[in-house]
Coordinates of C-alpha atoms and ligand atoms in Angstrom, one line a residue:
M1 CA -0.7 -18.1 2.3
S2 CA 0.5 -19.0 5.6
L3 CA 4.3 -20.3 5.1
F4 CA 5.3 -17.2 2.1
G5 CA 5.3 -13.7 3.4
T6 CA 5.6 -10.9 1.1
N7 CA 9.1 -11.7 0.7
G8 CA 9.3 -15.8 0.2
V9 CA 9.7 -17.9 4.0
R10 CA 11.6 -16.5 6.8
G11 CA 12.0 -18.1 10.3
I12 CA 14.2 -18.7 13.1
A13 CA 16.6 -20.8 11.9
N14 CA 16.6 -24.4 12.7
E15 CA 13.2 -24.0 14.1
E16 CA 10.8 -22.5 12.2
L17 CA 13.1 -22.4 9.2
T18 CA 14.5 -26.0 9.0
A19 CA 16.8 -28.3 6.5
E20 CA 13.8 -29.9 5.9
L21 CA 11.9 -27.4 5.0
A22 CA 14.8 -25.7 2.8
L23 CA 15.1 -29.5 1.2
D24 CA 10.8 -29.1 0.3
L25 CA 11.6 -25.6 -0.9
G26 CA 14.4 -26.9 -3.6
R27 CA 12.4 -29.3 -4.8
V28 CA 9.3 -27.1 -5.1
I29 CA 11.1 -24.6 -7.3
A30 CA 12.4 -27.7 -9.1
T31 CA 8.7 -29.3 -9.8
L32 CA 7.8 -25.7 -10.9
K33 CA 10.6 -24.5 -13.1
P34 CA 12.6 -27.8 -14.7
G35 CA 15.8 -27.4 -15.9
K36 CA 18.4 -25.6 -14.1
V37 CA 18.4 -23.2 -10.9
A38 CA 20.7 -20.9 -9.4
V39 CA 21.2 -20.4 -5.8
A40 CA 23.3 -18.1 -3.4
C41 CA 23.0 -17.1 0.1
D42 CA 24.1 -14.4 2.4
T43 CA 26.8 -14.6 5.1
R44 CA 24.4 -16.0 8.0
I45 CA 25.8 -19.2 10.3
S46 CA 22.4 -20.9 9.1
S47 CA 22.9 -19.7 5.5
Q48 CA 25.5 -22.5 4.4
M49 CA 23.4 -24.9 5.7
L50 CA 20.1 -24.2 4.4
K51 CA 21.8 -23.2 1.0
S52 CA 23.0 -27.4 0.8
A53 CA 19.7 -28.3 1.7
V54 CA 17.6 -26.4 -1.2
L55 CA 20.7 -27.4 -3.7
A56 CA 19.6 -31.2 -2.5
G57 CA 15.8 -30.8 -3.6
I58 CA 16.6 -29.4 -6.6
M59 CA 18.6 -32.5 -8.0
S60 CA 16.5 -34.8 -6.1
A61 CA 13.3 -33.3 -8.0
G62 CA 16.1 -33.8 -11.8
S63 CA 17.4 -30.5 -12.3
D64 CA 20.8 -29.1 -12.1
A65 CA 21.6 -27.0 -8.8
I66 CA 24.1 -23.3 -9.7
D67 CA 25.7 -22.9 -6.8
L68 CA 26.4 -19.7 -6.7
G69 CA 28.5 -19.8 -2.6
V70 CA 27.8 -16.4 -0.9
A71 CA 26.5 -13.1 -2.9
P72 CA 24.1 -10.1 -2.4
T73 CA 20.7 -10.9 -3.9
P74 CA 20.6 -8.4 -6.2
A75 CA 24.2 -10.2 -8.1
L76 CA 21.7 -13.5 -7.9
Q77 CA 19.0 -12.1 -9.3
F78 CA 21.2 -10.8 -12.2
Y79 CA 22.7 -13.8 -13.1
A80 CA 19.2 -15.7 -13.1
K81 CA 18.1 -12.7 -15.7
E82 CA 21.6 -13.1 -17.7
N83 CA 21.0 -16.8 -17.6
R84 CA 17.3 -16.7 -18.2
I85 CA 16.7 -19.2 -15.7
P86 CA 15.2 -19.2 -11.7
G87 CA 16.8 -18.9 -8.6
V88 CA 16.7 -18.7 -4.9
V89 CA 18.4 -17.2 -2.6
V90 CA 19.0 -17.8 1.4
T91 CA 18.3 -14.9 3.2
A92 CA 16.7 -13.4 6.2
S93 CA 17.9 -9.9 4.4
H94 CA 17.7 -7.0 7.6
N95 CA 16.5 -9.6 10.1
P96 CA 18.5 -10.2 13.3
R97 CA 20.6 -12.9 13.0
E98 CA 18.9 -15.8 14.3
Y99 CA 16.6 -15.5 11.5
N100 CA 16.7 -17.4 7.6
G101 CA 15.2 -17.2 4.7
I102 CA 14.1 -18.7 1.4
K103 CA 13.2 -16.3 -1.5
F104 CA 12.2 -17.5 -5.3
V105 CA 13.7 -15.6 -8.1
Q106 CA 12.1 -15.6 -11.4
E107 CA 13.8 -15.8 -14.9
N108 CA 13.5 -12.2 -15.5
G109 CA 15.7 -11.2 -12.4
A110 CA 12.4 -10.2 -10.1
E111 CA 11.5 -11.9 -7.3
F112 CA 8.6 -14.7 -7.6
F113 CA 5.1 -12.3 -7.7
R114 CA 2.1 -13.2 -5.1
E115 CA 0.2 -15.6 -7.3
M116 CA 3.7 -17.3 -8.1
D117 CA 4.6 -17.8 -4.4
E118 CA 0.9 -18.9 -3.9
E119 CA 1.7 -21.9 -6.8
S120 CA 4.4 -22.4 -4.7
E121 CA 2.7 -22.9 -1.5
R122 CA 0.3 -25.3 -3.1
V123 CA 3.1 -27.1 -4.5
Y124 CA 4.9 -27.4 -1.4
L125 CA 1.0 -28.4 1.0
S126 CA 0.7 -30.8 -1.8
K127 CA 4.0 -32.6 -1.4
K128 CA 3.8 -33.4 -5.0
F129 CA 7.1 -32.8 -6.0
R130 CA 8.9 -33.9 -8.7
T131 CA 10.8 -36.7 -8.0
A132 CA 13.9 -38.2 -10.6
S133 CA 15.0 -42.0 -11.1
W134 CA 18.2 -42.3 -9.6
S135 CA 20.1 -41.7 -13.1
E136 CA 18.2 -38.6 -13.7
V137 CA 19.1 -36.5 -10.5
G138 CA 20.6 -33.3 -11.4
R139 CA 24.5 -32.1 -11.1
L140 CA 26.0 -29.7 -8.8
V141 CA 27.4 -26.9 -10.6
N142 CA 30.0 -24.4 -9.5
D143 CA 29.8 -20.9 -10.7
D144 CA 30.3 -17.3 -10.3
C145 CA 28.0 -14.4 -9.9
I146 CA 30.1 -11.3 -8.4
Q147 CA 32.1 -10.2 -11.0
R148 CA 29.5 -10.2 -14.2
Y149 CA 27.3 -8.1 -11.4
V150 CA 30.7 -5.6 -10.3
N151 CA 31.4 -5.4 -14.2
A152 CA 27.5 -4.6 -15.0
I153 CA 27.0 -1.7 -12.4
V154 CA 30.5 0.2 -13.1
E155 CA 29.5 0.1 -17.2
T156 CA 26.8 2.1 -16.4
V157 CA 28.3 4.8 -14.8
E158 CA 31.4 7.2 -15.7
L159 CA 32.6 9.6 -13.3
S160 CA 34.9 12.8 -13.7
K161 CA 37.1 12.9 -10.4
R162 CA 38.1 10.9 -7.5
Y163 CA 35.6 10.1 -5.0
R164 CA 35.9 9.7 -1.2
V165 CA 33.5 6.8 0.2
V166 CA 33.3 5.0 3.1
V167 CA 31.1 1.7 2.8
D168 CA 29.8 -0.3 6.1
C169 CA 29.0 -4.0 4.5
G170 CA 27.6 -4.9 8.2
N171 CA 29.3 -8.2 8.0
G172 CA 26.5 -9.1 5.0
A173 CA 27.0 -10.3 1.6
S174 CA 27.4 -6.7 0.7
C175 CA 31.6 -7.2 1.6
F176 CA 31.8 -9.2 -1.9
T177 CA 31.0 -6.2 -3.7
S178 CA 30.4 -3.0 -2.9
P179 CA 33.9 -1.8 -2.0
E180 CA 35.3 -3.8 -5.3
I181 CA 32.1 -1.7 -7.4
L182 CA 33.2 1.6 -5.4
R183 CA 37.2 1.1 -6.4
A184 CA 36.0 -0.3 -10.0
L185 CA 34.9 3.2 -10.5
G186 CA 38.1 4.8 -9.7
C187 CA 37.0 6.2 -5.3
E188 CA 39.1 6.1 -2.3
V189 CA 37.2 3.7 -0.4
Y190 CA 37.1 3.2 3.4
S191 CA 35.4 -0.1 3.5
I192 CA 34.0 -1.0 8.1
N193 CA 32.0 -3.8 8.8
A194 CA 33.3 -5.4 5.5
H195 CA 34.3 -9.3 6.6
P196 CA 31.6 -11.8 6.5
D197 CA 30.5 -12.4 9.9
G198 CA 27.0 -14.4 10.1
R199 CA 26.9 -13.6 14.2
F200 CA 27.0 -9.5 13.1
P201 CA 29.2 -8.5 15.2
A202 CA 29.3 -4.6 14.9
R203 CA 25.4 -3.8 14.4
N204 CA 22.4 -5.8 13.2
P205 CA 21.6 -6.3 9.6
E206 CA 19.2 -3.6 9.8
P207 CA 21.0 -0.4 8.5
V208 CA 18.5 2.1 10.6
E209 CA 19.9 5.4 11.4
R210 CA 20.7 4.1 15.0
E211 CA 23.1 1.5 13.8
L212 CA 25.2 3.8 11.7
E213 CA 27.6 5.5 14.5
L214 CA 30.4 4.5 13.2
L215 CA 29.7 5.1 9.8
K216 CA 28.9 8.5 10.2
K217 CA 32.0 9.4 12.3
A218 CA 33.8 8.1 9.6
V219 CA 32.4 9.9 6.8
V220 CA 33.2 13.0 9.1
D221 CA 36.8 12.1 9.9
F222 CA 38.3 10.8 6.4
K223 CA 36.1 13.3 4.6
A224 CA 34.8 11.7 2.6
D225 CA 32.0 12.7 0.2
F226 CA 29.3 10.1 1.7
G227 CA 28.7 7.2 3.5
V228 CA 26.7 4.0 2.6
A229 CA 25.5 1.5 4.2
H230 CA 23.8 -1.8 3.9
D231 CA 21.2 -4.3 4.5
G232 CA 22.3 -8.2 5.7
D233 CA 21.9 -8.9 1.6
A234 CA 22.9 -5.8 -0.3
D235 CA 19.6 -5.2 -1.6
R236 CA 19.4 -1.9 0.6
A237 CA 21.3 1.2 0.7
V238 CA 20.7 3.9 2.9
F239 CA 23.6 6.6 2.8
V240 CA 25.0 9.6 5.2
N241 CA 25.6 12.9 3.5
E242 CA 29.3 14.5 3.5
K243 CA 28.7 16.2 7.0
G244 CA 27.9 12.9 8.4
E245 CA 24.0 13.1 8.8
F246 CA 21.7 10.3 8.2
V247 CA 19.6 10.8 4.8
S248 CA 16.0 9.7 5.0
E249 CA 15.3 7.1 2.9
D250 CA 12.1 9.0 1.3
A251 CA 13.9 11.4 0.4
M252 CA 17.0 9.4 -1.3
L253 CA 14.2 7.6 -2.8
A254 CA 12.5 11.1 -4.1
L255 CA 15.9 12.4 -5.1
M256 CA 16.4 9.4 -7.8
A257 CA 12.8 9.5 -8.9
R258 CA 13.6 13.4 -9.7
Y259 CA 16.7 12.5 -11.2
Y260 CA 14.9 9.8 -13.4
V261 CA 12.2 11.6 -15.0
E262 CA 14.6 14.6 -15.6
K263 CA 16.6 12.2 -17.6
N264 CA 13.8 10.7 -19.4
N265 CA 11.5 14.2 -19.9
G266 CA 8.7 12.1 -17.8
G267 CA 7.7 8.8 -17.1
I268 CA 6.4 6.5 -14.5
V269 CA 7.5 6.1 -11.0
V270 CA 6.2 3.5 -8.7
T271 CA 6.1 3.6 -5.2
P272 CA 4.2 1.8 -2.5
V273 CA 1.3 4.2 -0.9
S274 CA 3.1 4.2 2.1
S275 CA 5.6 6.5 0.2
S276 CA 6.5 10.1 1.6
R277 CA 4.3 12.6 -0.3
C278 CA 8.1 14.2 -1.5
V279 CA 8.1 11.3 -3.9
E280 CA 5.1 12.9 -5.7
D281 CA 5.8 16.0 -5.4
V282 CA 9.0 16.0 -7.2
V283 CA 8.4 13.4 -9.4
K284 CA 4.8 15.4 -10.5
K285 CA 7.1 18.6 -10.6
A286 CA 9.3 17.1 -12.7
G287 CA 6.6 16.0 -15.7
G288 CA 6.7 12.5 -14.2
E289 CA 4.1 10.2 -12.9
I290 CA 3.2 8.2 -9.7
V291 CA 1.3 5.1 -9.9
Y292 CA 1.0 3.3 -6.3
T293 CA 1.1 -0.2 -5.2
A294 CA 0.7 -2.2 -2.1
V295 CA 3.3 -2.9 0.2
G296 CA 6.3 -4.9 -0.5
S297 CA 9.0 -5.2 -3.1
P298 CA 7.5 -7.9 -5.7
V299 CA 4.5 -6.0 -6.5
V300 CA 6.6 -2.7 -6.7
A301 CA 8.2 -4.5 -9.7
K302 CA 5.1 -6.5 -11.1
V303 CA 3.7 -3.0 -11.5
M304 CA 6.8 -1.3 -12.7
M305 CA 7.0 -4.2 -15.3
E306 CA 3.5 -3.6 -16.2
K307 CA 3.6 -0.6 -16.2
K308 CA 6.7 0.1 -18.7
A309 CA 8.0 2.4 -15.3
I310 CA 11.7 4.2 -15.6
F311 CA 11.9 4.0 -11.8
G312 CA 10.3 2.9 -8.6
G313 CA 11.4 1.8 -5.1
E314 CA 10.6 1.5 -1.2
G315 CA 10.8 4.5 1.1
N316 CA 13.5 1.9 3.1
G317 CA 16.5 1.9 0.9
G318 CA 15.1 -0.3 -2.0
L319 CA 15.9 1.6 -5.0
I320 CA 14.8 -0.5 -8.3
F321 CA 16.8 1.2 -11.6
P322 CA 14.7 -1.4 -14.5
E323 CA 16.9 -1.1 -16.9
H324 CA 19.1 -2.7 -15.3
L325 CA 17.6 -5.2 -13.0
L326 CA 13.7 -5.0 -12.0
A327 CA 14.5 -5.9 -8.4
R328 CA 16.0 -3.5 -5.5
D329 CA 19.9 -3.0 -5.7
G330 CA 22.3 -2.0 -3.1
G331 CA 24.7 -1.9 -5.5
M332 CA 23.6 -0.2 -8.3
S333 CA 21.8 2.3 -5.9
I334 CA 25.4 3.3 -5.0
A335 CA 26.7 4.1 -7.9
K336 CA 23.6 5.9 -9.3
V337 CA 24.3 8.1 -6.5
L338 CA 27.6 9.0 -7.3
Q339 CA 26.1 9.3 -11.0
L340 CA 23.9 11.7 -9.7
I341 CA 26.6 14.2 -7.6
D342 CA 29.1 13.8 -10.3
E343 CA 26.5 15.4 -13.1
T344 CA 25.2 17.8 -10.8
E345 CA 28.2 19.1 -8.9
K346 CA 26.4 19.2 -5.6
K347 CA 27.0 17.9 -2.5
L348 CA 24.6 15.7 -1.6
S349 CA 23.6 17.3 1.7
E350 CA 22.5 19.7 -1.2
L351 CA 20.7 17.7 -3.6
I352 CA 18.5 16.5 -0.3
A353 CA 18.2 20.0 0.4
E354 CA 16.0 20.2 -2.6
I355 CA 13.5 17.6 -1.3
P356 CA 10.4 18.9 0.3
R357 CA 10.4 17.6 4.1
Y358 CA 7.5 15.9 5.3
H359 CA 7.3 14.6 9.1
M360 CA 6.4 11.3 9.0
I361 CA 4.5 9.0 12.2
K362 CA 4.3 4.7 12.1
G363 CA 2.4 3.2 14.4
K364 CA 0.4 0.2 15.6
V365 CA -3.1 -0.7 16.9
E366 CA -4.4 -4.4 17.6
C367 CA -6.8 -5.6 15.7
R368 CA -8.2 -9.1 15.0
N369 CA -10.4 -8.5 12.9
R370 CA -8.8 -7.6 9.3
E371 CA -11.5 -8.4 6.8
K372 CA -13.9 -6.5 9.2
L373 CA -12.0 -3.8 9.5
L374 CA -11.3 -3.4 6.0
S375 CA -15.0 -3.7 4.7
V376 CA -15.9 -0.8 7.6
L377 CA -13.4 2.1 5.9
R378 CA -13.5 0.8 2.7
K379 CA -18.0 1.6 2.4
E380 CA -16.7 5.1 4.9
F381 CA -14.2 5.6 2.5
P382 CA -15.3 5.2 -1.1
E383 CA -13.0 7.9 -2.7
A384 CA -9.8 6.8 -0.8
N385 CA -7.2 5.4 -2.3
Q386 CA -7.6 1.3 -1.4
I387 CA -5.1 -0.6 -3.1
D388 CA -3.2 -1.7 0.3
G389 CA -5.5 -1.1 3.5
V390 CA -6.9 2.6 2.9
R391 CA -5.4 5.5 2.2
L392 CA -7.1 9.2 3.0
D393 CA -4.9 12.4 1.2
F394 CA -5.2 15.9 2.1
E395 CA -3.9 19.0 0.8
D396 CA -1.1 18.9 3.4
G397 CA -0.8 15.5 4.2
W398 CA -2.2 11.7 4.4
I399 CA -3.1 8.9 6.6
L400 CA -3.1 4.9 5.7
I401 CA -4.6 2.3 7.6
R402 CA -3.4 -1.3 6.8
P403 CA -4.4 -4.0 8.7
S404 CA -1.5 -6.9 8.8
G405 CA -1.9 -9.9 7.0
T406 CA 0.5 -11.8 9.5
E407 CA 0.1 -10.2 12.5
P408 CA -2.7 -9.7 15.1
I409 CA -2.6 -5.5 14.4
A410 CA -3.4 -2.7 12.1
R411 CA -0.4 0.2 10.8
I412 CA -0.9 3.8 11.4
Y413 CA 0.6 5.6 8.9
A414 CA 0.6 9.6 8.6
E415 CA 2.3 12.6 7.2
G416 CA 2.2 15.9 7.6
R417 CA 4.3 18.7 6.3
E418 CA 4.5 20.0 10.4
R419 CA 5.4 18.3 12.7
R420 CA 2.3 19.0 14.5
R421 CA -0.1 18.4 11.7
A422 CA 1.3 14.7 11.4
E423 CA 0.6 14.2 14.8
E424 CA -3.0 15.5 14.4
L425 CA -3.5 13.2 11.1
Y426 CA -2.0 10.3 13.2
N427 CA -4.5 10.8 16.2
E428 CA -7.3 11.1 13.9
G429 CA -6.2 8.0 11.6
V430 CA -6.4 6.2 15.5
R431 CA -9.7 7.8 16.2
I432 CA -11.1 6.3 12.7
L433 CA -9.2 2.9 12.8
K434 CA -11.1 2.1 16.6
R435 CA -14.3 3.5 15.1
A436 CA -14.4 1.0 12.7
L437 CA -13.5 -1.8 15.6
E438 CA -16.3 -0.9 17.5
S439 CA -18.7 -0.4 14.6
Ligands
MG501 MG1 17.5 -6.8 1.6

């Protein structure tokens, strides 16, 4: 595929992702799934322009287009699931402000799986869209997906006391949901960067630690129980503990996985091969089973569905609570962290301290021949996990070598109990990769 990446179509707005392309993608989904299609967008400057084009494309194919306005991706997905209709979300998630993206959603609320994106791309390239006659053009319907989404999350959690939480919406779509979820759960809420602004004046949409100094400070100053920050479309949530320290996303994934396995007396947890070993450690110790997938949230959701997993997620703050929605959900992540703190009566820093610590190093090396690298590595390491690239597991760590599908690079991940071991494994990964490229 050339157009669709791991998470739909992405590009710089009005250069790569144009109104024409958005129009055609609206026609694609309405051609594949006639009837009704729901559409929402994030707060980016280009989002309303692209959403309007998607809506027009859907209607031109004879389907009704439901405009849900600005909403988090999981809110659109929850609407799709509840109404059993497909959806489109206009967002570039965590990418910088000049970008935008278009992602398709299934009637069950999950993102399109890879084979569905492949089919979408075939329809797009063929330009064989359904075109309605003048009298059969679809209607434009306005609806809201925020309130039901917020209520559905709030209904799942009951808290025994009032917590104090700082939420950094990053001027993204979570402005409309996360402060509201926290208020409805009885929390004392302090919100920052909580007005929608597609210029993202305060920080980049990606909630990496260095962007969250204000959140860390606010948590300490307000003596909050924790802080939370979202990416642009609020399917991800990252946390800051009560001391103002950033919580590693892998540790949070492990903490929540352990909680779900303990609550269910076992069960399957699904995560990509790039996730920290700490997840596998705690899942197995709690009596659960870990299943690894290729990198990317759609495949995690797909495998969760097939294996009837109780929980899953990625090591970037994307947590999936399948009883609610088969997709990453930043709003639900907040509710579940509150529930966990409430049930255990522990502080977030104490809970995180219970998760084994690993050191991970990530890097990349130039690689122009993806297929050759994969075939050499697969032959050399037949016993390795080959779900996505090649992952070599050792007693005290692992190495993952993954050639990119879209760029001329191969990514190397290495993780060890100690920093030195991680470095050793990383260097070993580079050696293996270079040897394979030269062979
Ligand atoms: Mg996102």
